[in-house]
XYZ file of C-alpha atoms in Angstrom:
571
model
C 0.023 0.017 -0.008
C 1.341 3.479 -0.894
C 0.808 6.032 1.874
C 0.928 9.715 1.350
C 3.213 11.362 3.968
C 1.715 14.589 5.241
C 4.235 16.835 6.982
C 2.608 19.216 9.410
C 3.880 22.689 8.590
C 5.158 24.857 11.328
C 4.939 28.694 11.413
C 7.904 30.727 12.598
C 5.783 31.763 15.573
C 5.112 28.127 16.503
C 8.768 27.365 16.163
C 9.666 30.180 18.509
C 6.950 29.198 21.020
C 8.145 25.565 20.790
C 11.691 26.609 21.722
C 10.648 28.857 24.528
C 8.313 26.171 26.050
C 10.945 23.473 25.694
C 13.554 25.660 27.409
C 11.136 26.334 30.323
C 10.483 22.616 30.724
C 14.016 21.373 30.081
C 12.903 19.149 27.182
C 13.875 18.849 23.468
C 12.428 21.547 21.175
C 10.968 18.729 19.195
C 8.791 17.767 22.150
C 8.022 21.429 22.705
C 6.586 21.524 19.236
C 4.426 18.471 19.994
C 2.953 20.337 23.032
C 2.226 23.486 20.942
C 0.433 21.298 18.414
C -1.773 19.994 21.209
C -2.653 23.467 22.275
C -0.419 23.386 25.308
C 1.445 26.729 25.295
C 2.629 27.383 28.869
C 4.949 25.635 31.278
C 2.123 25.358 33.845
C -0.328 23.751 31.361
C 2.446 21.408 30.142
C 3.165 20.223 33.733
C -0.606 19.567 34.209
C -0.528 17.634 30.870
C 2.456 15.530 31.970
C 1.105 14.910 35.499
C -2.732 14.945 35.366
C -4.208 15.505 38.807
C -7.529 14.230 40.108
C -8.397 17.517 41.909
C -8.410 19.175 38.455
C -11.625 17.233 37.545
C -14.547 19.556 36.920
C -17.264 20.022 39.537
C -19.944 17.501 38.471
C -22.736 19.980 39.533
C -21.678 22.183 36.608
C -23.587 19.692 34.444
C -27.119 20.674 33.603
C -29.694 18.643 35.619
C -27.019 17.122 37.941
C -28.648 18.591 41.055
C -32.035 17.145 39.979
C -30.557 13.781 39.217
C -28.781 13.506 42.562
C -31.936 14.710 44.474
C -34.023 12.020 42.726
C -31.502 9.252 43.469
C -31.312 10.352 47.116
C -35.027 10.350 47.319
C -35.261 6.889 45.815
C -32.821 5.512 48.410
C -34.557 7.328 51.252
C -37.883 5.788 50.305
C -36.398 2.271 49.656
C -37.539 2.406 46.063
C -36.350 -0.257 43.540
C -33.665 1.175 41.232
C -32.756 -0.316 37.874
C -29.364 0.491 36.156
C -29.909 0.172 32.419
C -27.204 0.409 29.724
C -26.006 -0.333 26.192
C -24.480 -3.755 25.326
C -21.139 -2.392 24.143
C -17.933 -1.723 26.254
C -18.952 1.803 27.155
C -22.468 0.755 28.224
C -21.429 -2.371 30.177
C -18.567 -0.567 32.005
C -20.963 2.336 32.837
C -23.652 -0.035 34.222
C -20.893 -1.910 36.224
C -19.496 1.302 37.647
C -22.818 2.826 38.831
C -24.176 -0.536 40.117
C -20.994 -1.285 42.001
C -20.883 2.127 43.661
C -24.523 2.422 44.723
C -24.477 -1.228 45.880
C -22.064 -0.339 48.649
C -24.728 1.775 50.241
C -28.067 0.330 49.055
C -29.309 -3.161 48.245
C -32.671 -2.746 46.369
C -30.998 -2.414 43.092
C -30.780 -4.389 39.820
C -29.175 -3.980 36.361
C -30.479 -4.689 32.811
C -28.789 -4.856 29.379
C -31.006 -5.096 26.395
C -30.571 -8.029 24.023
C -28.982 -6.850 20.760
C -31.120 -9.232 18.698
C -34.567 -9.099 20.461
C -34.533 -5.530 21.579
C -31.957 -3.693 19.646
C -29.966 -0.603 20.707
C -31.073 1.660 23.577
C -34.154 1.776 25.778
C -36.647 -0.852 24.736
C -40.355 -1.328 25.557
C -39.385 -4.833 26.703
C -36.871 -3.282 29.187
C -39.595 -0.884 30.491
C -41.996 -3.865 30.901
C -39.240 -5.698 32.881
C -38.959 -2.621 35.190
C -42.783 -2.602 35.703
C -42.859 -6.313 36.469
C -40.020 -6.111 39.013
C -41.512 -3.091 40.903
C -38.852 -0.550 39.728
C -39.530 3.132 40.505
C -36.350 4.651 39.110
C -34.348 3.697 36.012
C -30.762 5.155 35.579
C -29.952 4.679 31.952
C -26.269 4.910 30.730
C -24.669 5.349 27.339
C -28.017 5.466 25.515
C -31.517 6.884 26.094
C -31.116 10.352 24.566
C -33.488 9.484 21.700
C -35.875 7.207 23.678
C -38.749 9.716 23.638
C -41.622 7.154 23.356
C -40.092 4.550 25.587
C -39.466 7.033 28.426
C -43.050 8.434 27.971
C -44.378 4.835 28.168
C -42.430 4.275 31.421
C -43.594 7.618 32.767
C -47.304 6.551 32.225
C -46.516 3.506 34.408
C -45.079 5.523 37.209
C -41.411 5.021 36.470
C -38.870 7.898 36.478
C -35.810 7.966 34.252
C -32.404 9.585 34.771
C -30.589 9.596 31.406
C -26.728 9.630 31.390
C -25.649 9.804 27.737
C -23.022 11.346 25.508
C -24.624 10.858 22.044
C -26.008 13.820 20.089
C -29.540 14.653 21.099
C -32.417 15.528 18.866
C -34.473 18.702 19.271
C -37.066 16.810 21.257
C -35.645 14.942 24.255
C -37.255 12.241 26.390
C -39.520 13.230 29.341
C -36.937 12.100 31.863
C -36.561 13.579 35.406
C -32.956 14.528 34.503
C -30.848 14.317 31.391
C -27.104 14.359 31.975
C -25.512 15.014 28.590
C -22.898 17.655 27.789
C -23.932 17.606 24.144
C -27.336 19.222 24.996
C -27.806 22.515 23.253
C -28.389 24.131 26.742
C -25.152 22.517 28.017
C -23.527 24.112 31.066
C -20.658 21.638 31.518
C -17.095 22.781 30.455
C -16.152 19.445 28.750
C -18.238 17.783 26.098
C -16.231 14.635 25.260
C -16.923 12.312 28.209
C -17.692 8.669 27.438
C -20.996 7.206 28.562
C -19.181 5.647 31.519
C -17.521 8.970 32.160
C -20.999 10.600 32.500
C -21.922 7.823 34.960
C -18.717 8.459 36.964
C -19.603 12.141 37.219
C -23.054 11.297 38.403
C -21.506 9.080 41.124
C -19.009 11.841 41.973
C -21.933 14.261 42.510
C -23.871 11.650 44.535
C -20.820 11.117 46.768
C -20.339 14.890 47.338
C -24.020 15.245 48.232
C -23.659 12.475 50.881
C -20.342 13.332 52.363
C -18.584 10.271 50.822
C -14.906 11.073 50.311
C -13.499 11.039 46.738
C -11.013 8.189 47.422
C -14.004 5.777 47.462
C -14.482 6.507 43.762
C -10.886 5.859 42.680
C -11.237 2.065 42.394
C -13.868 2.661 39.734
C -11.505 4.547 37.426
C -10.285 1.318 35.808
C -13.681 0.918 34.161
C -13.669 4.597 33.050
C -10.261 4.058 31.372
C -11.561 0.889 29.549
C -14.606 2.948 28.252
C -12.522 5.925 27.118
C -10.102 3.697 25.227
C -12.799 1.478 23.671
C -15.252 4.253 22.765
C -12.494 6.258 21.003
C -13.273 9.587 22.713
C -10.543 12.293 22.820
C -7.839 11.695 25.487
C -7.420 15.317 26.342
C -8.882 17.584 28.991
C -10.915 15.745 31.568
C -10.718 12.381 29.722
C -6.937 12.589 30.068
C -7.121 12.906 33.812
C -9.592 9.978 34.044
C -7.698 7.753 31.589
C -4.290 8.454 33.263
C -5.516 7.529 36.777
C -7.660 4.743 35.378
C -4.635 3.074 33.876
C -2.770 3.518 37.156
C -5.640 1.666 38.812
C -5.622 -1.131 36.215
C -1.873 -1.597 36.637
C -1.836 -1.435 40.365
C -5.142 -2.872 41.661
C -7.735 -3.750 38.945
C -11.190 -4.948 39.977
C -11.693 -8.709 40.144
C -13.515 -8.924 36.781
C -10.992 -6.832 34.921
C -8.131 -8.905 36.480
C -9.682 -12.052 35.140
C -9.969 -10.540 31.642
C -6.300 -9.355 31.861
C -5.406 -12.917 32.787
C -7.193 -14.522 29.775
C -5.621 -11.854 27.464
C -2.116 -12.933 28.553
C -1.393 -9.510 29.917
C -0.651 -10.476 33.486
C 2.629 -8.723 34.784
C 2.705 -6.478 31.724
C 2.243 -2.733 31.927
C -1.220 -2.209 30.312
C -1.642 0.662 27.898
C -4.545 2.244 25.968
C -3.508 0.096 23.009
C -3.915 -3.124 25.175
C -7.508 -2.066 26.065
C -8.346 -1.151 22.435
C -7.041 -4.414 20.959
C -7.356 -6.979 23.724
C -9.508 -6.132 26.662
C -12.249 -4.102 24.926
C -13.023 -6.639 22.152
C -13.484 -9.375 24.722
C -15.967 -7.354 26.780
C -17.676 -6.390 23.477
C -17.847 -9.945 22.310
C -20.385 -10.818 25.050
C -22.988 -8.426 23.597
C -22.033 -9.329 20.013
C -22.361 -13.134 20.314
C -24.533 -13.723 23.436
C -25.871 -11.058 25.833
C -24.045 -7.973 27.194
C -25.429 -8.754 30.637
C -22.666 -11.476 30.936
C -20.095 -8.722 30.612
C -21.699 -6.865 33.585
C -21.911 -10.142 35.528
C -18.138 -10.459 35.031
C -17.230 -6.871 35.705
C -19.184 -6.868 39.019
C -17.992 -10.257 40.192
C -16.193 -10.366 43.548
C -14.843 -13.978 43.525
C -11.714 -14.360 41.305
C -12.218 -18.056 40.630
C -15.774 -17.420 39.427
C -14.561 -14.400 37.416
C -11.903 -16.466 35.693
C -14.519 -18.923 34.595
C -16.734 -16.147 33.215
C -13.740 -14.491 31.551
C -12.930 -17.823 29.857
C -16.545 -17.997 28.486
C -16.219 -14.392 27.220
C -12.868 -15.292 25.594
C -14.686 -18.102 23.689
C -17.248 -15.540 22.432
C -14.286 -13.508 21.179
C -12.935 -16.446 19.213
C -16.391 -16.976 17.629
C -16.501 -13.251 16.880
C -13.069 -13.379 15.161
C -14.206 -16.278 12.917
C -17.396 -14.399 11.930
C -15.456 -11.159 11.417
C -12.945 -12.934 9.059
C -15.583 -14.681 6.911
C -17.947 -11.683 6.670
C -15.149 -9.245 5.832
C -14.006 -11.630 3.090
C -17.569 -11.781 1.748
C -18.018 -7.964 1.987
C -14.684 -7.419 0.231
C -15.785 -9.674 -2.606
C -19.007 -7.651 -3.010
C -17.234 -4.255 -2.895
C -14.710 -5.425 -5.595
C -17.595 -6.260 -7.864
C -19.465 -2.886 -7.441
C -20.022 -0.962 -10.612
C -18.133 2.348 -10.744
C -16.275 1.690 -7.449
C -13.466 4.099 -8.372
C -15.956 6.984 -8.601
C -17.828 6.180 -5.330
C -16.995 8.061 -2.206
C -18.892 5.728 0.219
C -19.810 1.998 0.626
C -23.223 0.762 1.596
C -23.732 -3.066 1.743
C -26.824 -5.000 2.747
C -26.998 -8.725 3.325
C -29.871 -10.155 5.336
C -27.806 -13.266 6.190
C -24.999 -11.412 8.011
C -24.582 -11.686 11.791
C -25.807 -8.528 13.380
C -23.217 -8.576 16.161
C -20.289 -8.242 13.856
C -21.428 -5.737 11.245
C -19.814 -2.768 13.025
C -16.483 -4.480 12.887
C -16.934 -5.267 9.162
C -17.783 -1.591 8.538
C -14.553 -0.638 10.296
C -12.543 -3.087 8.176
C -14.086 -1.658 4.959
C -13.118 1.903 5.889
C -9.561 0.743 6.597
C -9.296 -1.095 3.253
C -11.110 1.405 1.001
C -10.681 4.767 2.810
C -14.385 5.593 2.436
C -17.151 5.915 4.994
C -19.001 2.586 5.189
C -22.446 1.417 6.235
C -23.086 -2.352 6.734
C -26.663 -3.539 7.068
C -28.362 -6.831 7.875
C -31.967 -7.799 8.406
C -33.558 -7.832 11.817
C -37.220 -8.787 11.839
C -38.706 -6.454 9.147
C -35.928 -3.805 9.219
C -32.585 -3.283 7.763
C -30.335 -2.506 10.694
C -26.656 -1.687 10.731
C -23.557 0.299 11.652
C -21.640 3.093 10.052
C -17.957 3.829 10.402
C -15.950 6.831 9.119
C -12.567 7.835 7.899
C -10.403 10.446 9.695
C -11.981 13.867 9.783
C -15.346 13.025 8.186
C -18.565 13.257 10.271
C -20.603 10.132 9.340
C -23.355 11.165 11.812
C -24.133 14.187 9.691
C -24.238 12.086 6.536
C -26.757 9.737 8.157
C -28.795 12.641 9.546
C -29.102 13.980 5.936
C -31.035 10.730 5.192
C -33.185 10.806 8.362
C -36.529 10.847 6.459
C -35.620 7.366 5.147
C -34.758 6.022 8.611
C -36.687 4.501 11.498
C -34.004 5.242 14.020
C -30.380 6.396 14.185
C -27.840 7.561 16.772
C -24.127 7.974 17.388
C -21.284 10.386 16.860
C -18.706 11.576 14.374
C -16.947 8.293 13.597
C -19.501 5.623 14.495
C -23.274 5.456 14.267
C -26.179 2.858 14.337
C -29.237 3.053 12.096
C -32.269 1.178 10.997
C -34.683 1.565 8.071
C -37.389 -0.337 6.086
C -35.638 -2.841 3.765
C -37.260 -1.171 0.669
C -35.475 2.121 1.653
C -31.972 0.610 1.353
C -31.449 1.624 -2.373
C -32.711 5.182 -1.744
C -30.493 5.477 1.345
C -27.422 4.189 -0.615
C -27.945 6.939 -3.199
C -28.613 9.732 -0.723
C -25.711 8.726 1.575
C -23.372 8.732 -1.433
C -24.704 12.133 -2.505
C -23.856 13.642 0.930
C -20.516 12.009 1.221
C -19.334 12.947 -2.323
C -20.365 16.622 -1.691
C -18.629 16.902 1.737
C -15.671 14.615 1.823
C -12.157 16.039 1.093
C -9.819 14.344 -1.326
C -7.156 13.849 1.392
C -9.777 11.912 3.455
C -10.097 9.231 0.757
C -6.525 8.005 0.730
C -4.023 6.513 3.167
C -2.245 9.446 4.813
C 0.375 9.312 7.505
C 0.560 12.564 9.440
C 4.217 13.185 10.350
C 4.750 15.241 13.467
C 8.482 15.971 13.085
C 11.538 15.171 10.989
C 14.365 14.062 13.211
C 17.793 12.323 13.153
C 18.779 9.274 15.151
C 21.033 11.393 17.344
C 17.892 13.167 18.623
C 16.596 9.869 20.109
C 18.488 9.930 23.403
C 17.358 8.122 26.639
C 16.139 11.456 28.042
C 14.118 12.266 24.827
C 12.448 8.825 25.151
C 11.838 9.319 28.892
C 10.223 12.720 28.208
C 8.260 11.374 25.244
C 6.683 8.707 27.553
C 5.116 11.573 29.612
C 2.785 12.213 26.646
C 1.037 8.957 27.572
C -1.804 7.919 27.519
C -2.126 8.277 23.760
C -5.446 8.315 21.847
C -7.654 10.623 19.737
C -6.453 14.336 19.948
C -3.175 13.059 21.512
C -2.046 10.522 18.931
C 1.171 8.701 19.362
C 3.777 11.031 17.599
C 4.994 9.785 14.183
C 8.576 10.853 13.310
C 10.447 10.738 10.037
C 14.135 10.155 9.397
C 15.603 10.550 5.911
C 18.553 8.789 4.306
C 18.873 5.782 6.545
C 20.775 2.576 5.621
C 20.657 -1.099 6.545
C 23.428 -1.734 9.076
C 23.838 -5.116 7.243
C 21.871 -7.251 9.654
C 18.162 -6.503 8.722
C 16.191 -9.656 7.949
C 12.667 -10.881 7.304
C 10.924 -12.534 10.243
C 7.475 -13.958 11.114
C 5.665 -17.208 10.421
C 5.022 -16.236 6.892
C 8.217 -14.064 6.563
C 5.920 -10.980 6.342
C 7.789 -8.658 8.696
C 11.230 -7.058 8.676
C 13.554 -6.804 11.723
C 15.744 -3.830 10.990
C 19.076 -2.543 12.235
C 19.560 0.950 10.824
C 22.126 3.809 10.680
C 21.829 7.377 9.422
C 24.497 9.905 8.303
C 24.313 12.120 11.403
C 25.347 9.739 14.222
C 26.893 6.387 15.090
C 23.606 5.186 16.661
C 22.422 1.818 15.377
C 18.648 1.764 15.758
C 16.525 -1.341 16.094
C 13.165 -1.318 14.274
C 10.324 -3.567 13.289
C 8.217 -3.121 10.122
C 5.064 -5.328 10.372
C 3.810 -6.620 7.008
C 6.354 -4.789 4.952
C 8.655 -7.475 3.795
C 8.146 -6.408 0.149
C 10.728 -3.628 0.919
C 13.493 -5.951 1.997
C 15.074 -6.343 -1.488
C 15.580 -2.606 -1.819
C 16.872 -2.293 1.735
C 19.537 -4.935 1.046
C 20.903 -2.926 -1.894
C 22.553 -0.625 0.662
C 20.858 2.415 -0.951
C 19.374 5.186 1.251
C 15.687 5.136 2.188
C 13.340 7.295 4.354
C 11.248 5.918 7.180
C 8.465 7.130 9.339
C 7.841 5.528 12.629
C 6.708 5.676 16.265
C 9.198 5.243 19.106
C 8.361 2.278 21.384
C 9.970 0.408 24.269
C 11.447 -2.847 23.219
C 9.236 -5.467 24.901
C 12.048 -8.031 25.080
C 14.715 -5.603 26.312
C 13.232 -3.235 28.899
C 14.554 0.331 28.686
C 15.768 -0.190 25.074
C 14.169 1.826 22.330
C 12.711 0.213 19.178
C 11.284 2.023 16.152
C 7.914 0.717 14.960
C 8.169 1.524 11.215
C 4.857 2.786 9.658
C 6.188 3.105 6.088
C 9.360 2.999 4.024
C 10.235 4.911 0.840
C 13.383 5.115 -1.271
C 15.175 8.400 -0.544
């Protein structure tokens, strides 16, 4: 695959600001520039960025309706009312339900949780879920990571004497449900200073406010931060601002004292005794929690995340691991099938989007298949299957393109939709699929930028091997945790050469293990280029080439630096 290398230009003013900031912090000007790019312009704000502090979290009562939500929860507990914690079946939803349930359960026992079935009920608040609340004598439902569009369902519950508190982070419509309180920083009348919380993050802020109103000290909330970090990483929300503080301390909790359920998942992932990063959550922990809702029922994920007995938790984690293996098999076969269909599409080169419908596809995996298609073809993708009488599916986007707006443009063809910039869910009548395909393509082709439809690597800085000292690497590690809006920096070094010892490795000889030198220093740098063995013949000619890469710690030799090569080009 040919990537376009995009060098981020720097103005003379930014260069000067970078030098000044770097001098004040005692770091390399290269790292000063990375801070400036992230909007961090003072020594004080850089120190806060490097060492996020829990006291810097915002006051939860700044959020619209928080006082009402806390008062209603306190009243429910005072009157011994039955409370139901209700949430979505994905990682964000199940961690949010687990967090709120675990915290309230310490002080109150008349409480239950509910996760809707992906196949029988679909996404969000369902009439079946409300009926369950009625049958079990529930007076108050706290709904997490969904509910912002459940106007009819909440009205139905209200008629039956059930109050709702909605904790969501998805974009609301003009008409909101008739809930007692709606905690969502994306409301048009928002009063909260940070709009990018995950659904679990909103649940955490609710519990923080509840604790404050009842004189419960903050340190009782800290053990819950492991769940918040898992939600932030898995739901791909920005890891800046308040999310950075929550993710930073959540990772500390995961690495020092994770909850029993997470410890069991860490064990089945083979991550025991390893320092867990955001990347480990995204690729190993999150998919296993998600597999429960995709293959069976998301309630099993909550059962695991709230479990107190490690032996029982290990058994449950083993079951969820099996679901993940099933998910992988389905994902592989469906992606191959989808790929085959896309390659046969008429006029593919001129299309700016992909919409596929196959009523035989497994509903639990279509979101993953949509993600795979965006990675392969660099176009927003919608993958649909049949559920009862409707075509239901998931949309995924490419960097910088708002797929939610593209779906909203087609809203008159839809029965339901919801989501955010890069991921959304939708349903429509089967006969509307052709019209939706045309209209979606129309919006995407009018609004997508040419650079959003090809593989681009954004390069943060051009450096030489002599710049990569142990101090540089130590300072660079302070930028962790990496994620959206704080991506792992990609560096470029020009005119490098094989030291003579580079070789292909891997079961299918698909990777290259590199030992490289450049013209500016005597440093021999180790590197790994996954899936790029096609370059090895050129490398072995002893001619110069350019590389772009991230700087990692060598997992086999602690403290030693290794370059993870993203792309290779002849100089």
